[in-house]
């Protein structure tokens, strides 16, 4: 075991003076006066050695005290000069270092305080990861979006569709992401340096309302233009077809007449097709009145039962925990439920269940699950996963529910059942 310099010095001085004392003891029997003088000198030497030891040990004591203060992060401890050059130089350097550390800590604390306040007051969602890519910090806006359950989890393990999409993003990347085809977010991933290491963070800005208005304005203009041109053409051509049909003799031109009738029917179907699109654009603002959600759900389920039976689908009577009243447009909400039931019947399942809970309506079906690719596109204008679908039903549902201010989702649960959930405020 290697001895410290302090112990080596003590052992050396002790051994030296013990040796001198042994030599001086030999003078006791030869010359007492010289023995006494030598003893005095030896005592003075021991005093000088102790003084030198204390002088050498003083800087070490200062250093030890300084180290303890730094370990305790106490940057208020400073030393007073002693009047000794070497020690005062050490004290001066230490005091200067402590001043700089204290100023740096104060500056960092002020920056962290400002950053915390900025994150807390930010109108956009901020999500910060730790060094292990786990969710560490959520500002209040992000907490409303994701909740506290995601803290401490990795993005891909948080069981959230939006966070799963965000996990594939790289630093510096910006994307517009959608969840359940309804909510849209502009997401940007970046990083900051913390203690010399990179930490990623995300900024999320909800664009649902802006995108909805932009989409509606765009497809509304296109539909109005298409409807105007198509209806003008169809009206003129159908008039010609009808005139020709009535002017041709039946027996002679029976094949030709049948072809004209087919063409006229096709014109009618195309005209109805365009009216369906135009109805979405011309949808009036809801005329709200107090209504019973229980009664409306019961009526629509009875109305759709015949269609369901034809497809070998069973519609169960809506279940409710308590009577629920809404302030809504009855006709428009009825159209919403009819379209939801229609889509559920066409999902190739065998059961449809309706549940009315506090502040929400849920319609379940055990048909074909919705794929992740379909989920992000569901409520896009006129999107349909069916080969012969027009995408008008979900677009109309979205228009009506958005105008009412209701939140809604459509997704397949882990148990295989697909649920259309509508959340609203009860009267």
GROMACS .gro file of N, CA, C and O in nm, residues 127 129 135 146 154-171 173-189 202 204 371-378 380:
model
  200
  127UNK      N    1  -4.299   1.767  -2.719
  127UNK     CA    2  -4.272   1.635  -2.662
  127UNK      C    3  -4.121   1.613  -2.668
  127UNK      O    4  -4.062   1.617  -2.776
  129UNK      N    5  -3.778   1.381  -2.569
  129UNK     CA    6  -3.732   1.246  -2.536
  129UNK      C    7  -3.607   1.254  -2.447
  129UNK      O    8  -3.535   1.355  -2.448
  135UNK      N    9  -4.010   0.895  -2.387
  135UNK     CA   10  -4.081   1.022  -2.367
  135UNK      C   11  -4.055   1.071  -2.224
  135UNK      O   12  -4.088   1.002  -2.127
  146UNK      N   13  -5.198   1.349  -2.551
  146UNK     CA   14  -5.149   1.213  -2.529
  146UNK      C   15  -5.176   1.159  -2.388
  146UNK      O   16  -5.178   1.038  -2.369
  154UNK      N   17  -4.121   0.439  -2.504
  154UNK     CA   18  -4.072   0.473  -2.636
  154UNK      C   19  -4.190   0.499  -2.728
  154UNK      O   20  -4.301   0.450  -2.705
  155UNK      N   21  -4.166   0.577  -2.832
  155UNK     CA   22  -4.274   0.617  -2.922
  155UNK      C   23  -4.349   0.497  -2.977
  155UNK      O   24  -4.472   0.495  -2.983
  156UNK      N   25  -4.273   0.395  -3.020
  156UNK     CA   26  -4.336   0.280  -3.085
  156UNK      C   27  -4.408   0.189  -2.985
  156UNK      O   28  -4.485   0.101  -3.026
  157UNK      N   29  -4.384   0.209  -2.854
  157UNK     CA   30  -4.447   0.123  -2.752
  157UNK      C   31  -4.558   0.195  -2.676
  157UNK      O   32  -4.611   0.139  -2.579
  158UNK      N   33  -4.594   0.315  -2.717
  158UNK     CA   34  -4.690   0.395  -2.641
  158UNK      C   35  -4.835   0.364  -2.676
  158UNK      O   36  -4.926   0.423  -2.618
  159UNK      N   37  -4.858   0.273  -2.771
  159UNK     CA   38  -4.993   0.234  -2.812
  159UNK      C   39  -5.075   0.354  -2.854
  159UNK      O   40  -5.192   0.370  -2.815
  160UNK      N   41  -5.014   0.440  -2.935
  160UNK     CA   42  -5.081   0.559  -2.987
  160UNK      C   43  -5.046   0.568  -3.135
  160UNK      O   44  -4.928   0.566  -3.173
  161UNK      N   45  -5.149   0.580  -3.222
  161UNK     CA   46  -5.127   0.578  -3.366
  161UNK      C   47  -5.038   0.694  -3.412
  161UNK      O   48  -4.951   0.677  -3.498
  162UNK      N   49  -5.059   0.812  -3.353
  162UNK     CA   50  -4.980   0.928  -3.393
  162UNK      C   51  -4.834   0.912  -3.350
  162UNK      O   52  -4.742   0.940  -3.428
  163UNK      N   53  -4.811   0.866  -3.227
  163UNK     CA   54  -4.673   0.847  -3.179
  163UNK      C   55  -4.602   0.739  -3.259
  163UNK      O   56  -4.481   0.748  -3.283
  164UNK      N   57  -4.676   0.637  -3.302
  164UNK     CA   58  -4.616   0.532  -3.385
  164UNK      C   59  -4.568   0.590  -3.517
  164UNK      O   60  -4.457   0.558  -3.563
  165UNK      N   61  -4.647   0.677  -3.579
  165UNK     CA   62  -4.603   0.741  -3.703
  165UNK      C   63  -4.483   0.832  -3.678
  165UNK      O   64  -4.392   0.838  -3.761
  166UNK      N   65  -4.482   0.900  -3.564
  166UNK     CA   66  -4.372   0.990  -3.532
  166UNK      C   67  -4.241   0.913  -3.511
  166UNK      O   68  -4.133   0.969  -3.531
  167UNK      N   69  -4.249   0.788  -3.468
  167UNK     CA   70  -4.127   0.710  -3.440
  167UNK      C   71  -4.045   0.684  -3.565
  167UNK      O   72  -3.925   0.655  -3.556
  168UNK      N   73  -4.105   0.695  -3.683
  168UNK     CA   74  -4.033   0.671  -3.807
  168UNK      C   75  -3.967   0.798  -3.862
  168UNK      O   76  -3.896   0.792  -3.963
  169UNK      N   77  -3.989   0.910  -3.796
  169UNK     CA   78  -3.932   1.036  -3.844
  169UNK      C   79  -3.786   1.049  -3.799
  169UNK      O   80  -3.746   0.993  -3.697
  170UNK      N   81  -3.709   1.123  -3.876
  170UNK     CA   82  -3.568   1.149  -3.844
  170UNK      C   83  -3.551   1.296  -3.807
  170UNK      O   84  -3.636   1.379  -3.837
  171UNK      N   85  -3.439   1.328  -3.739
  171UNK     CA   86  -3.412   1.465  -3.698
  171UNK      C   87  -3.413   1.559  -3.819
  171UNK      O   88  -3.353   1.528  -3.923
  173UNK      N   89  -3.678   1.637  -3.989
  173UNK     CA   90  -3.787   1.603  -4.081
  173UNK      C   91  -3.917   1.667  -4.034
  173UNK      O   92  -3.944   1.679  -3.915
  174UNK      N   93  -4.000   1.708  -4.130
  174UNK     CA   94  -4.130   1.768  -4.101
  174UNK      C   95  -4.236   1.699  -4.188
  174UNK      O   96  -4.216   1.683  -4.308
  175UNK      N   97  -4.346   1.656  -4.125
  175UNK     CA   98  -4.453   1.587  -4.197
  175UNK      C   99  -4.589   1.631  -4.146
  175UNK      O  100  -4.601   1.683  -4.035
  176UNK      N  101  -4.691   1.608  -4.230
  176UNK     CA  102  -4.829   1.624  -4.187
  176UNK      C  103  -4.885   1.484  -4.165
  176UNK      O  104  -4.892   1.404  -4.258
  177UNK      N  105  -4.921   1.454  -4.041
  177UNK     CA  106  -4.967   1.320  -4.003
  177UNK      C  107  -5.114   1.326  -3.963
  177UNK      O  108  -5.159   1.425  -3.905
  178UNK      N  109  -5.186   1.217  -3.993
  178UNK     CA  110  -5.328   1.208  -3.960
  178UNK      C  111  -5.351   1.088  -3.869
  178UNK      O  112  -5.285   0.985  -3.884
  179UNK      N  113  -5.449   1.103  -3.778
  179UNK     CA  114  -5.489   0.992  -3.692
  179UNK      C  115  -5.636   0.963  -3.717
  179UNK      O  116  -5.718   1.054  -3.712
  180UNK      N  117  -5.667   0.838  -3.744
  180UNK     CA  118  -5.804   0.794  -3.769
  180UNK      C  119  -5.869   0.871  -3.884
  180UNK      O  120  -5.992   0.879  -3.891
  181UNK      N  121  -5.787   0.932  -3.970
  181UNK     CA  122  -5.841   1.003  -4.084
  181UNK      C  123  -5.910   1.133  -4.050
  181UNK      O  124  -5.966   1.198  -4.137
  182UNK      N  125  -5.907   1.174  -3.921
  182UNK     CA  126  -5.978   1.295  -3.879
  182UNK      C  127  -5.881   1.404  -3.836
  182UNK      O  128  -5.871   1.509  -3.899
  183UNK      N  129  -5.810   1.378  -3.727
  183UNK     CA  130  -5.716   1.477  -3.675
  183UNK      C  131  -5.591   1.483  -3.761
  183UNK      O  132  -5.536   1.380  -3.799
  184UNK      N  133  -5.545   1.604  -3.792
  184UNK     CA  134  -5.425   1.624  -3.873
  184UNK      C  135  -5.328   1.713  -3.796
  184UNK      O  136  -5.368   1.813  -3.735
  185UNK      N  137  -5.199   1.676  -3.798
  185UNK     CA  138  -5.097   1.750  -3.725
  185UNK      C  139  -4.977   1.774  -3.815
  185UNK      O  140  -4.938   1.686  -3.892
  186UNK      N  141  -4.921   1.894  -3.803
  186UNK     CA  142  -4.791   1.921  -3.863
  186UNK      C  143  -4.686   1.889  -3.757
  186UNK      O  144  -4.681   1.951  -3.652
  187UNK      N  145  -4.603   1.789  -3.785
  187UNK     CA  146  -4.506   1.739  -3.687
  187UNK      C  147  -4.365   1.764  -3.736
  187UNK      O  148  -4.333   1.731  -3.850
  188UNK      N  149  -4.285   1.822  -3.652
  188UNK     CA  150  -4.144   1.846  -3.685
  188UNK      C  151  -4.057   1.785  -3.575
  188UNK      O  152  -4.082   1.805  -3.455
  189UNK      N  153  -3.957   1.709  -3.617
  189UNK     CA  154  -3.863   1.649  -3.522
  189UNK      C  155  -3.729   1.721  -3.531
  189UNK      O  156  -3.678   1.746  -3.640
  202UNK      N  157  -4.011   1.689  -3.034
  202UNK     CA  158  -4.111   1.705  -3.140
  202UNK      C  159  -4.196   1.829  -3.113
  202UNK      O  160  -4.229   1.859  -2.997
  204UNK      N  161  -4.568   1.968  -3.239
  204UNK     CA  162  -4.689   1.927  -3.309
  204UNK      C  163  -4.788   2.044  -3.311
  204UNK      O  164  -4.821   2.100  -3.206
  371UNK      N  165  -5.768  -0.148  -4.204
  371UNK     CA  166  -5.622  -0.156  -4.204
  371UNK      C  167  -5.562  -0.022  -4.164
  371UNK      O  168  -5.629   0.082  -4.176
  372UNK      N  169  -5.437  -0.020  -4.117
  372UNK     CA  170  -5.372   0.108  -4.082
  372UNK      C  171  -5.368   0.204  -4.201
  372UNK      O  172  -5.382   0.325  -4.183
  373UNK      N  173  -5.348   0.151  -4.323
  373UNK     CA  174  -5.345   0.236  -4.441
  373UNK      C  175  -5.481   0.301  -4.464
  373UNK      O  176  -5.490   0.420  -4.496
  374UNK      N  177  -5.588   0.224  -4.448
  374UNK     CA  178  -5.723   0.277  -4.466
  374UNK      C  179  -5.758   0.377  -4.355
  374UNK      O  180  -5.826   0.477  -4.380
  375UNK      N  181  -5.711   0.349  -4.234
  375UNK     CA  182  -5.746   0.433  -4.119
  375UNK      C  183  -5.704   0.578  -4.139
  375UNK      O  184  -5.777   0.670  -4.103
  376UNK      N  185  -5.586   0.599  -4.198
  376UNK     CA  186  -5.537   0.735  -4.217
  376UNK      C  187  -5.606   0.808  -4.332
  376UNK      O  188  -5.591   0.929  -4.347
  377UNK      N  189  -5.686   0.734  -4.414
  377UNK     CA  190  -5.751   0.794  -4.530
  377UNK      C  191  -5.902   0.803  -4.517
  377UNK      O  192  -5.968   0.864  -4.600
  378UNK      N  193  -5.958   0.742  -4.412
  378UNK     CA  194  -6.103   0.720  -4.405
  378UNK      C  195  -6.187   0.844  -4.433
  378UNK      O  196  -6.280   0.840  -4.513
  380UNK      N  197  -6.091   1.133  -4.558
  380UNK     CA  198  -6.049   1.219  -4.667
  380UNK      C  199  -6.165   1.236  -4.764
  380UNK      O  200  -6.244   1.143  -4.784
   0.00000   0.00000   0.00000
